[in-house]
Short mmCIF file of C-alpha atoms and ligand atoms in Angstrom, two decimals:
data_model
loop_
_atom_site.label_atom_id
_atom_site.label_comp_id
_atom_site.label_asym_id
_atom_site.label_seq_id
_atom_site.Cartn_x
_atom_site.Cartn_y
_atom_site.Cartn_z
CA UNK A 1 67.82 -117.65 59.69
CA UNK A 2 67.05 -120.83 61.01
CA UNK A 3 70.76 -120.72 63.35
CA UNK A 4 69.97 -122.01 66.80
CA UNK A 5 67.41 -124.73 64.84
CA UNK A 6 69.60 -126.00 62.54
CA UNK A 7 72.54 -126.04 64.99
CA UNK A 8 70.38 -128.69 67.02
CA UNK A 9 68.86 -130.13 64.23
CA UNK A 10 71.72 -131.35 63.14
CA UNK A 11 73.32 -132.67 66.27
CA UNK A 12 70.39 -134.73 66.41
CA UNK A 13 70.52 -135.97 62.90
CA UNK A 14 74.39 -136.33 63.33
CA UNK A 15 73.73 -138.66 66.39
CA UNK A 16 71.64 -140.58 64.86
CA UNK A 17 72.93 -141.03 61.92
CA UNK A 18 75.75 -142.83 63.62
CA UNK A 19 73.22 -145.16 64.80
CA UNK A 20 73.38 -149.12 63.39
CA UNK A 21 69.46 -149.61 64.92
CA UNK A 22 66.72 -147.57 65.74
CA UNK A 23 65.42 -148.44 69.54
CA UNK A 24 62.03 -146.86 71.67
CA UNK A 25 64.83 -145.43 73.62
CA UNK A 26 66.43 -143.31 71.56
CA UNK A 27 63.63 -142.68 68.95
CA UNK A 28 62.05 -140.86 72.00
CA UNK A 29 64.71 -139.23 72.78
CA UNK A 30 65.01 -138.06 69.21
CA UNK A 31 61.70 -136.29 68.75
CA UNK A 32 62.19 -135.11 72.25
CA UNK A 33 65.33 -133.15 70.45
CA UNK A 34 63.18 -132.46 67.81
CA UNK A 35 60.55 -130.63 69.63
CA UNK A 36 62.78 -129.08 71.94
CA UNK A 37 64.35 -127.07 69.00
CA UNK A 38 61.33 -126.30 67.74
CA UNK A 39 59.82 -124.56 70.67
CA UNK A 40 62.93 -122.68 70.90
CA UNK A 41 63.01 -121.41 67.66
CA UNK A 42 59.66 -119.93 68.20
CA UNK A 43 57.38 -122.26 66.03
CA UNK A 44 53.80 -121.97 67.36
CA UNK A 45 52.93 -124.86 69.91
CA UNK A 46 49.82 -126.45 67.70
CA UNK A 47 52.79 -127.25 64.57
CA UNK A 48 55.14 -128.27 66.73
CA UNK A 49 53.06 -130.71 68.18
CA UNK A 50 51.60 -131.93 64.91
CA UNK A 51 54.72 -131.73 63.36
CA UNK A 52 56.09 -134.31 66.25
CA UNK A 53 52.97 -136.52 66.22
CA UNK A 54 53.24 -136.88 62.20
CA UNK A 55 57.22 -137.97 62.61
CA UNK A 56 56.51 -140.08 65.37
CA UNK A 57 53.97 -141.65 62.69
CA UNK A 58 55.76 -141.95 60.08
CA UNK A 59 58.79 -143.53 61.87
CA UNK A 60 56.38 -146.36 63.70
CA UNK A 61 55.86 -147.18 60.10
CA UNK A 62 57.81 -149.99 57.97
CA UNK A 63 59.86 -147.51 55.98
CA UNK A 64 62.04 -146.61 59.00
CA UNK A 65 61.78 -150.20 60.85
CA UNK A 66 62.74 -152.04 57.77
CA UNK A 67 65.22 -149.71 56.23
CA UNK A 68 68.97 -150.49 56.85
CA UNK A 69 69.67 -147.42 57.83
CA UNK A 70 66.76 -146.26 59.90
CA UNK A 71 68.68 -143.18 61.45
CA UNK A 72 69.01 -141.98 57.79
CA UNK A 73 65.54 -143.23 57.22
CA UNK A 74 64.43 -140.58 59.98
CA UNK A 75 66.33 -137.90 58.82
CA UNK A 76 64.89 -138.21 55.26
CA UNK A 77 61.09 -138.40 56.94
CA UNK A 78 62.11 -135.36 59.19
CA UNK A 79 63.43 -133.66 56.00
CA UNK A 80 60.14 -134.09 54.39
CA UNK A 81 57.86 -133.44 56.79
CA UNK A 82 59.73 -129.77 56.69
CA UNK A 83 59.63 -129.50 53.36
CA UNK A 84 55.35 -130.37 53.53
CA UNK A 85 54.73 -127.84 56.59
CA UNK A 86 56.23 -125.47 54.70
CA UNK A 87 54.24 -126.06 51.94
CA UNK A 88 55.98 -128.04 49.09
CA UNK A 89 56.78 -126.71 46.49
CA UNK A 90 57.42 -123.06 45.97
CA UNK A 91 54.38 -121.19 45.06
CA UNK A 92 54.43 -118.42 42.07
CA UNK A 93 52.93 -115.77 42.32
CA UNK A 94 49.75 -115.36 39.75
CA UNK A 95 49.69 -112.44 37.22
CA UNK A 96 48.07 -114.26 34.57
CA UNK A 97 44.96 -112.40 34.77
CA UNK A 98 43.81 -110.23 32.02
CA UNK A 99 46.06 -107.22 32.24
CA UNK A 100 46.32 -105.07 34.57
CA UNK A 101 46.79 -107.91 37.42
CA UNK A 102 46.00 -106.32 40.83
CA UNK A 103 48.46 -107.49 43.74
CA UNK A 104 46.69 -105.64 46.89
CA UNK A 105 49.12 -105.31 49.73
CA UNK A 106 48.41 -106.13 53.62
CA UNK A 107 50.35 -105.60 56.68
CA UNK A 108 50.99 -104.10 60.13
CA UNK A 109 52.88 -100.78 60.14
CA UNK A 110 56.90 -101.32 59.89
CA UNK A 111 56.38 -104.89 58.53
CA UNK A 112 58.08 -103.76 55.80
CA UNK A 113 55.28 -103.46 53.14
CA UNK A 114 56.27 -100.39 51.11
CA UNK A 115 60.20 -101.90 50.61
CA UNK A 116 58.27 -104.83 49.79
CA UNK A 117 56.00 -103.67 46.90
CA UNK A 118 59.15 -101.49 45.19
CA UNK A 119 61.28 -104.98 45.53
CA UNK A 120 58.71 -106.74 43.75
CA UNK A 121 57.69 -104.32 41.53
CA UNK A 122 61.53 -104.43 40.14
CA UNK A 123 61.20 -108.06 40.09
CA UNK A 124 58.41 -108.50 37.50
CA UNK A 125 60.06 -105.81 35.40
CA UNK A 126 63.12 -106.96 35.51
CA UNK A 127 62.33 -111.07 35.62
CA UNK A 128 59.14 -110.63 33.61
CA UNK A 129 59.63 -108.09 31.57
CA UNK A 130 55.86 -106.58 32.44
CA UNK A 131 55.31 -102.95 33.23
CA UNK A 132 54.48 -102.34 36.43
CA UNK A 133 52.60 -98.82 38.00
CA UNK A 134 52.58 -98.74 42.01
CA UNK A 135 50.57 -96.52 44.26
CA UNK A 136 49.96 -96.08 48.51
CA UNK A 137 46.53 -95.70 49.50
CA UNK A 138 48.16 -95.24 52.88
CA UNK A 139 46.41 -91.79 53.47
CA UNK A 140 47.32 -91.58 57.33
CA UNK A 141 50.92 -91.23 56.21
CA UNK A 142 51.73 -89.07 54.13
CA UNK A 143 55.54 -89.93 54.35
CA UNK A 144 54.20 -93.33 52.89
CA UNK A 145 53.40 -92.17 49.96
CA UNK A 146 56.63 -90.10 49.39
CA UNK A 147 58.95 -93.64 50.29
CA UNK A 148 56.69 -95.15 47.87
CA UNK A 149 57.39 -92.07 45.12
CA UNK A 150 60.98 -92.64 45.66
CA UNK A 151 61.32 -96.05 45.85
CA UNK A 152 59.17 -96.18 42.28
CA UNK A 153 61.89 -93.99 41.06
CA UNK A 154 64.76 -96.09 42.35
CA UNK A 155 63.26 -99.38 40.33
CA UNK A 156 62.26 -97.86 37.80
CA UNK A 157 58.70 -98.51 37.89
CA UNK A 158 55.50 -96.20 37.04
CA UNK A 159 54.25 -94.55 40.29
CA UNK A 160 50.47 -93.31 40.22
CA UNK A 161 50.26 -90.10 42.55
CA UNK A 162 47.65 -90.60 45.70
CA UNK A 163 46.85 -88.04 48.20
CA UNK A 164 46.11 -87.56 51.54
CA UNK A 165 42.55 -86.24 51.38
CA UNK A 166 41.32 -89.09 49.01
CA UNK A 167 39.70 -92.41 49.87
CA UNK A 168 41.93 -95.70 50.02
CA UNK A 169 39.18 -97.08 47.56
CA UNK A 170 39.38 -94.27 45.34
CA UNK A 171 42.93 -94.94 45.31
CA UNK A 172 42.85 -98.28 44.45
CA UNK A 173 40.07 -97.84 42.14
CA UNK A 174 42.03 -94.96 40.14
CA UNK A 175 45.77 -96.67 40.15
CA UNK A 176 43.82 -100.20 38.20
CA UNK A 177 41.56 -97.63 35.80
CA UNK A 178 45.09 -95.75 35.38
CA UNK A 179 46.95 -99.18 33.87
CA UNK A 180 43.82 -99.72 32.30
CA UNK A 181 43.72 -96.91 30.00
CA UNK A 182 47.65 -96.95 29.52
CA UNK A 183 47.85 -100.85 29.24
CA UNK A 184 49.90 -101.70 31.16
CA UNK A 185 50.36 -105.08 32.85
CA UNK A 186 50.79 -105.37 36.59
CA UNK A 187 49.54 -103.06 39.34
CA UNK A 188 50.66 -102.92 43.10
CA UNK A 189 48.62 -101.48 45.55
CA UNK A 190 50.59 -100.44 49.25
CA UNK A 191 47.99 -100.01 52.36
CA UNK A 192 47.82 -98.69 55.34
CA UNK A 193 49.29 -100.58 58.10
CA UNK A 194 48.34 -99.85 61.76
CA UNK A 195 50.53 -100.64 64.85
CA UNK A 196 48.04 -103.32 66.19
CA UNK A 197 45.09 -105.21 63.94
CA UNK A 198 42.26 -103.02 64.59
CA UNK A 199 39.01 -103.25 63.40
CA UNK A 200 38.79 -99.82 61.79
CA UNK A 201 41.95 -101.15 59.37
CA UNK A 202 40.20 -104.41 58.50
CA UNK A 203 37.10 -102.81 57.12
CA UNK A 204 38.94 -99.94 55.03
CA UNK A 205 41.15 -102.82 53.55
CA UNK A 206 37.92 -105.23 52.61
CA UNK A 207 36.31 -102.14 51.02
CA UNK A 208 39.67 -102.15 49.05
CA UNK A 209 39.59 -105.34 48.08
CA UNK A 210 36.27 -105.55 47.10
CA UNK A 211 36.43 -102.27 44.70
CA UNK A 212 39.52 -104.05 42.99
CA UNK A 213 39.20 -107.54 43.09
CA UNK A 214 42.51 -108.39 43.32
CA UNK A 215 44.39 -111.67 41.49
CA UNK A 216 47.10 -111.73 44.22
CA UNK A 217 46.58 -110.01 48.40
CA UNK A 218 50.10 -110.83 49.93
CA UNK A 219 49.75 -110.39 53.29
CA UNK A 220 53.88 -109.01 54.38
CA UNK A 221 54.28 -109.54 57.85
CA UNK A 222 58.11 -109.05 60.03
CA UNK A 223 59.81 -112.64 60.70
CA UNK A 224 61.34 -111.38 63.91
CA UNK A 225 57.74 -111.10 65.28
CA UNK A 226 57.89 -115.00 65.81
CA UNK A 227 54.40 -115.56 67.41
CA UNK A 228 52.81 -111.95 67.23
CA UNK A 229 53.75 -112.56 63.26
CA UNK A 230 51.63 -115.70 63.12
CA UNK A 231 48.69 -114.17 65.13
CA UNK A 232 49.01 -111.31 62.91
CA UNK A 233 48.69 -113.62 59.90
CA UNK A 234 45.54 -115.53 61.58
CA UNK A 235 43.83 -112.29 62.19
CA UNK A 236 43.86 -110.93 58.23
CA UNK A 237 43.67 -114.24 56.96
CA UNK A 238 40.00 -114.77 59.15
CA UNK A 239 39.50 -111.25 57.44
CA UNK A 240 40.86 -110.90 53.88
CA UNK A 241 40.60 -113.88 51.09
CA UNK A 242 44.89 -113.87 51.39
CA UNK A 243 46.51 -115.81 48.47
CA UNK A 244 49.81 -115.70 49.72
CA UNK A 245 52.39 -114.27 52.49
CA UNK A 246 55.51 -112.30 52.17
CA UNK A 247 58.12 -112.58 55.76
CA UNK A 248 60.30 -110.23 55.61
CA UNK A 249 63.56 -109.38 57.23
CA UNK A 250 64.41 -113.12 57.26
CA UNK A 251 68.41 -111.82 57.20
CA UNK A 252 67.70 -110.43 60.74
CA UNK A 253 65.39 -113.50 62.14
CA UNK A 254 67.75 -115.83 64.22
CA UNK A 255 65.05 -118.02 65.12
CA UNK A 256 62.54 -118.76 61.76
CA UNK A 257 59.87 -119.64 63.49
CA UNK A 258 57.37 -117.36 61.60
CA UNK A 259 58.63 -119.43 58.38
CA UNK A 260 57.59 -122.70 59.93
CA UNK A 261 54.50 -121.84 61.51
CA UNK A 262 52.52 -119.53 59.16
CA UNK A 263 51.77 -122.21 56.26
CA UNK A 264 50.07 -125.00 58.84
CA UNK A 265 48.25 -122.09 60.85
CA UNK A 266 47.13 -120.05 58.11
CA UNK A 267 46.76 -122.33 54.83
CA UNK A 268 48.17 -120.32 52.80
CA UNK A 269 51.54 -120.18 51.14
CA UNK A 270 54.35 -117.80 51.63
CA UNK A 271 55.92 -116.62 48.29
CA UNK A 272 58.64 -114.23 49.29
CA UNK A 273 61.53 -113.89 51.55
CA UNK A 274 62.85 -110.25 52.10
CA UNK A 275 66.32 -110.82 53.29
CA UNK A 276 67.52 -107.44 53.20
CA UNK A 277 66.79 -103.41 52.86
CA UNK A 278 68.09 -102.95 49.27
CA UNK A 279 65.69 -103.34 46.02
CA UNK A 280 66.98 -107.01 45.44
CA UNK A 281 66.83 -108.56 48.54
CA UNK A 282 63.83 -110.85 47.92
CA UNK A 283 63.87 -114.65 47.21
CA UNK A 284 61.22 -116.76 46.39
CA UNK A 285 60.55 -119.13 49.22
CA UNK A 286 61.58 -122.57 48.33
CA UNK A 287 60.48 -124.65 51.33
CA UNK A 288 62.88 -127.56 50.02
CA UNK A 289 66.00 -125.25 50.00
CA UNK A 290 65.06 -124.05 53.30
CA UNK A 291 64.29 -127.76 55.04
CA UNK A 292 67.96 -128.61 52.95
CA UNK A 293 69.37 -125.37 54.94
CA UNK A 294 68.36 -126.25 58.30
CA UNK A 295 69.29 -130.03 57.91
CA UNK A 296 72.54 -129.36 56.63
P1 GDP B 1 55.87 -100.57 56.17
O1 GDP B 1 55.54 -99.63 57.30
O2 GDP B 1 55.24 -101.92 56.37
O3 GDP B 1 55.61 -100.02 54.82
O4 GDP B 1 57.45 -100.88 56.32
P2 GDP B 1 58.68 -100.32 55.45
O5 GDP B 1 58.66 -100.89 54.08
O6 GDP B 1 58.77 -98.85 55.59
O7 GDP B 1 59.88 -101.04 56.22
C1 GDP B 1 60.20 -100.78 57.58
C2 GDP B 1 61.70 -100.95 57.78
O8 GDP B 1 62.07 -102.31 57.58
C3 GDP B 1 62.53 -100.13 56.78
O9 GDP B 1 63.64 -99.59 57.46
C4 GDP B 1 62.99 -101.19 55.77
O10 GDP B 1 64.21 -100.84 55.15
C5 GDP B 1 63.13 -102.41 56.64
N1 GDP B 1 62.97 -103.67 55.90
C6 GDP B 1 61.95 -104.04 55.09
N2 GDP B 1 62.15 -105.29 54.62
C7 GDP B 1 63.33 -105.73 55.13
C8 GDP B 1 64.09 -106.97 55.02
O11 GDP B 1 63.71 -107.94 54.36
N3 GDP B 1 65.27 -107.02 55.72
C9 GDP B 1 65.71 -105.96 56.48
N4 GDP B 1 66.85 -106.11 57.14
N5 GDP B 1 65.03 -104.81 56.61
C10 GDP B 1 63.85 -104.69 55.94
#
């Protein structure tokens, strides 16, 4: 992740750090760099350019004009201001509800929402210690619901059997009355994901989320979409109270530019990074490791 950005990135930074005094000239010639990579790497024209505007800001300022080594001093503020539009610090997900705490699960089809749910599912067993029953209310697919079944299996998690001919709500409603009854602690609902955002989709997933009032909607959407990821992300967020965002397939995404672009555009934090196909390929997203990974 994060190649081509970080390659230039860091010529930049390594120029400059080489640099005794900080002058107009090549300050903007710096953020021209700076902007230049970030187009490139797919990061959604509105970020870049207040990404570039707050840098440009920042190194105006006395801290970079007064340091002794204002090329370092413009690194560090172009190290932070990565760190910030990603969010800060990493954010944890929330299952301190009273048990069972209801993740609900959003996403386009092929996002990679199913491998998702049975990665963290093994997670909060295995890290937490909590029991964990998933289902799919993805009733147009009934293949879904099998990967899901098997998946379960693989992790070693409950899986609460859904059908076809039912309702996604009834689903939902039946998989949190399920945990209920058998306390246990965490429950993980898949959903249906459609090829485009359609309208159809948005309402069937509110009605979900109303019925089950989730603690946690993760909204999993592919990195390698670059912009269509981030316009993906817009269009649930507008419709669904998200608390959070998983990218996945982060191992495959050259670019990254889903990673920078979906905390400033949406407002909401992303949690997870898948970064592979098998059950333990998910990280939590740390956006200070990451702005430490593409600086170098
Ligand atoms: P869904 O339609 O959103 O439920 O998507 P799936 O969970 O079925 O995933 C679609 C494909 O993406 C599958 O082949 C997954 O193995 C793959 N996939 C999911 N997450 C990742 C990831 O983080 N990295 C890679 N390389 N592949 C992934």
């Amino acid at each position: 992740m994060f190649d081509n950005l970080s390659q230039r990135l860091q010529a930049t930074v390594k120029r400059l750090r080489g640099q005794g005094r900080l002058t107009e000239e090549n300050m903007r010639e710096t953020l021209r760099e700076v902007r230049m990579a970030l187009l490139e790497a797919d990061v959604a024209v509105p970020v870049v350019k207040a990404f570039v505007d707050r840098i440009r800001e920042r190194a105006l300022g006395q801290e970079v004009l007064t340091s002794l080594t204002p090329g370092q001093a413009l690194v560090k503020i172009v190290h932070d201001e990565l760190v910030a539009l990603m969010g800060g610090a990493n954010d944890a997900l929330d299952l301190a509800a009273r048990p069972p705490a209801v993740v609900l699960f959003a996403g386009l089809q092929g996002s990679g929402k199913t491998t998702t749910v049975a990665k963290l599912a093994r997670r909060i067993r295995e890290r937490e210690g909590k029991s964990v029953l998933v289902t799919s209310a993805d009733v147009y697919r009934p293949a879904a619901i099998e990967q899901l079944r098997k998946l379960a299996h693989a992790v070693g998690v409950e899986f609460h059997e859904s059908r076809a001919d039912q309702r996604p709500v009834d689903i939902a409603r039946g998989a949190v009355e399920a945990a209920r009854k058998r306390l246990l602690d965490v429950v993980l609902i898949d959903t249906a994901g459609r090829l485009h955002v359609d309208q159809a989709m948005m309402e069937e997933i509110k009605a979900v989320h109303a019925a089950i009032q989730p603690v946690e909607t993760l909204f999993v959407v592919d990195s390698m979409a670059g912009q269509d990821a981030v316009n993906a992300a817009e269009a649930f967020n507008a419709a669904l109270p998200l608390t959070g965002v998983v990218l996945t397939k982060a191992d495959g995404d050259a670019r990254g530019g889903a990673a920078l672009s979906v905390r400033h555009v949406t407002g909401k934090p992303i949690k997870f990074l898948g970064v592979g196909e098998a059950p333990d390929a998910l990280e939590p997203f740390h956006p200070e490791r990451i702005a430490s990974r593409i600086l170098g």
